[in-house]
Amino acid sequence: MHDVYPLLKYTDFPNIYREKLDTLQINLGYKCNQACVHCHVNAGPKRKEQMSKEVMNLILKFIDKNKIKNIDLTGGAPELNTNFKYFTSQLVSRGCHVIDRCNLTVLLEDGQEDLADFLCENEVEIIASLPCYIEENVDKQRGKNVFNKSIRALQLLNKLGYGTNKKLALNLVYNPQGPVLPPSQKELSLDYIKFLGQEYGIVFNNLYTITNMPIARFGSTLVSKNQFDDYMFLLKSSFQKNNLRNVMCRTLLSIDYEGNVYDCDFNQMLKIGINGVKRNIKDIINIDKGQKISVGDHCYGCTAGSGSSCGGDLIE
Ligand code: SF4
Ligand code: SF4
């Protein structure tokens, strides 16, 4: 795989600074039952890295000290961490709002038969990848039969009240198939609602459109296809200054499976520490407002067009 960091390191991206920390995005490990083409964490079935209970407990201490309310669990497939239920229960017992970034098919994996019920009982918000409502496109990006399994998983979640019960939010994520910007989130949402509703009786709350970042597996594929420079040109030439106000790193901290902290999940993948220094949650008491965020050319992926974050576009 191509290392794209040298291509992104030197940047003219504007300086951005932290505001009040309100969300921890915690990567529980890189193991996943899928191995999607666009994956920015190179996750897959063979990855072994997973967060230990010890690191989880250190994070819980940090949460208690800083009174963090929003916890965004990601991976890989976060549910495949053997301590996923322990950690989630601990978070819920503290009154945290927990988001599970779920790939849907994990709900149908052997040994995960009680997972959907667990998420429902703990009122965990689900943000689920479904990069298209057309079977062929999803299978091309995410693997054979992923679309049909995803539909079955969504129907299962709907049966439990996800998408209709106010306490059971179900949000979907779209990302483009290739090196292009996502279409309008608002307009695409209407297409998703109509198609998934009519064809499969599926309901959900929101659709989030996310721009593919030129890093990890997707970045490497761009290099292999000689498309990296063109994609960077697209991101840079579509820069919208207003999006700087809402980039997610201003209020979020990303933590990897070993407890190392980063300004965002993308910096985590590029191993760019806070202030360019590797720091671990066990050594950090708080995160200061006004602190400079570590940026690179990949940051243009967050500010192109309508903007992009883990919560979709950045249009206010
Ligand atoms: S994109 Fe998500 S579902 Fe696909 S391999 Fe990566 S972590 Fe797994
Ligand atoms: S890539 Fe990360 S650090 Fe850069 S703007 Fe986006 S969220 Fe912020």
PDB file of C-alpha atoms in Angstrom, residues 3-9 40 213-216 262 264-273 295-299:
ATOM      1  CA  ASP A   3       2.144   5.806   2.090  1.00  0.00           C
ATOM      2  CA  VAL A   4       0.336   9.057   1.239  1.00  0.00           C
ATOM      3  CA  TYR A   5       1.459  11.060   4.283  1.00  0.00           C
ATOM      4  CA  PRO A   6       4.536  12.514   2.516  1.00  0.00           C
ATOM      5  CA  LEU A   7       2.132  13.835  -0.131  1.00  0.00           C
ATOM      6  CA  LEU A   8      -0.061  15.560   2.470  1.00  0.00           C
ATOM      7  CA  LYS A   9       2.382  16.744   5.110  1.00  0.00           C
ATOM      8  CA  HIS A  40      -9.854   5.169   5.631  1.00  0.00           C
ATOM      9  CA  MET A 213     -10.468  11.379   2.399  1.00  0.00           C
ATOM     10  CA  PRO A 214      -7.285  10.990   0.314  1.00  0.00           C
ATOM     11  CA  ILE A 215      -5.647   8.778   2.938  1.00  0.00           C
ATOM     12  CA  ALA A 216      -5.181   5.083   3.761  1.00  0.00           C
ATOM     13  CA  TYR A 262      -5.439  12.966  17.909  1.00  0.00           C
ATOM     14  CA  CYS A 264      -9.537  13.678  14.454  1.00  0.00           C
ATOM     15  CA  ASP A 265      -9.861  10.149  13.111  1.00  0.00           C
ATOM     16  CA  PHE A 266      -8.058  11.098   9.891  1.00  0.00           C
ATOM     17  CA  ASN A 267      -5.041  12.453  11.783  1.00  0.00           C
ATOM     18  CA  GLN A 268      -5.141   9.228  13.763  1.00  0.00           C
ATOM     19  CA  MET A 269      -4.732   7.226  10.569  1.00  0.00           C
ATOM     20  CA  LEU A 270      -1.832   9.449   9.491  1.00  0.00           C
ATOM     21  CA  LYS A 271      -0.341   9.254  13.011  1.00  0.00           C
ATOM     22  CA  ILE A 272      -0.292  13.058  13.366  1.00  0.00           C
ATOM     23  CA  GLY A 273      -0.444  13.667  17.115  1.00  0.00           C
ATOM     24  CA  VAL A 295      -3.464  20.085   9.822  1.00  0.00           C
ATOM     25  CA  GLY A 296      -2.316  18.629   6.503  1.00  0.00           C
ATOM     26  CA  ASP A 297      -3.462  18.733   2.891  1.00  0.00           C
ATOM     27  CA  HIS A 298      -6.051  16.022   3.670  1.00  0.00           C
ATOM     28  CA  CYS A 299      -7.947  18.704   5.661  1.00  0.00           C
TER      29      CYS A 299
END
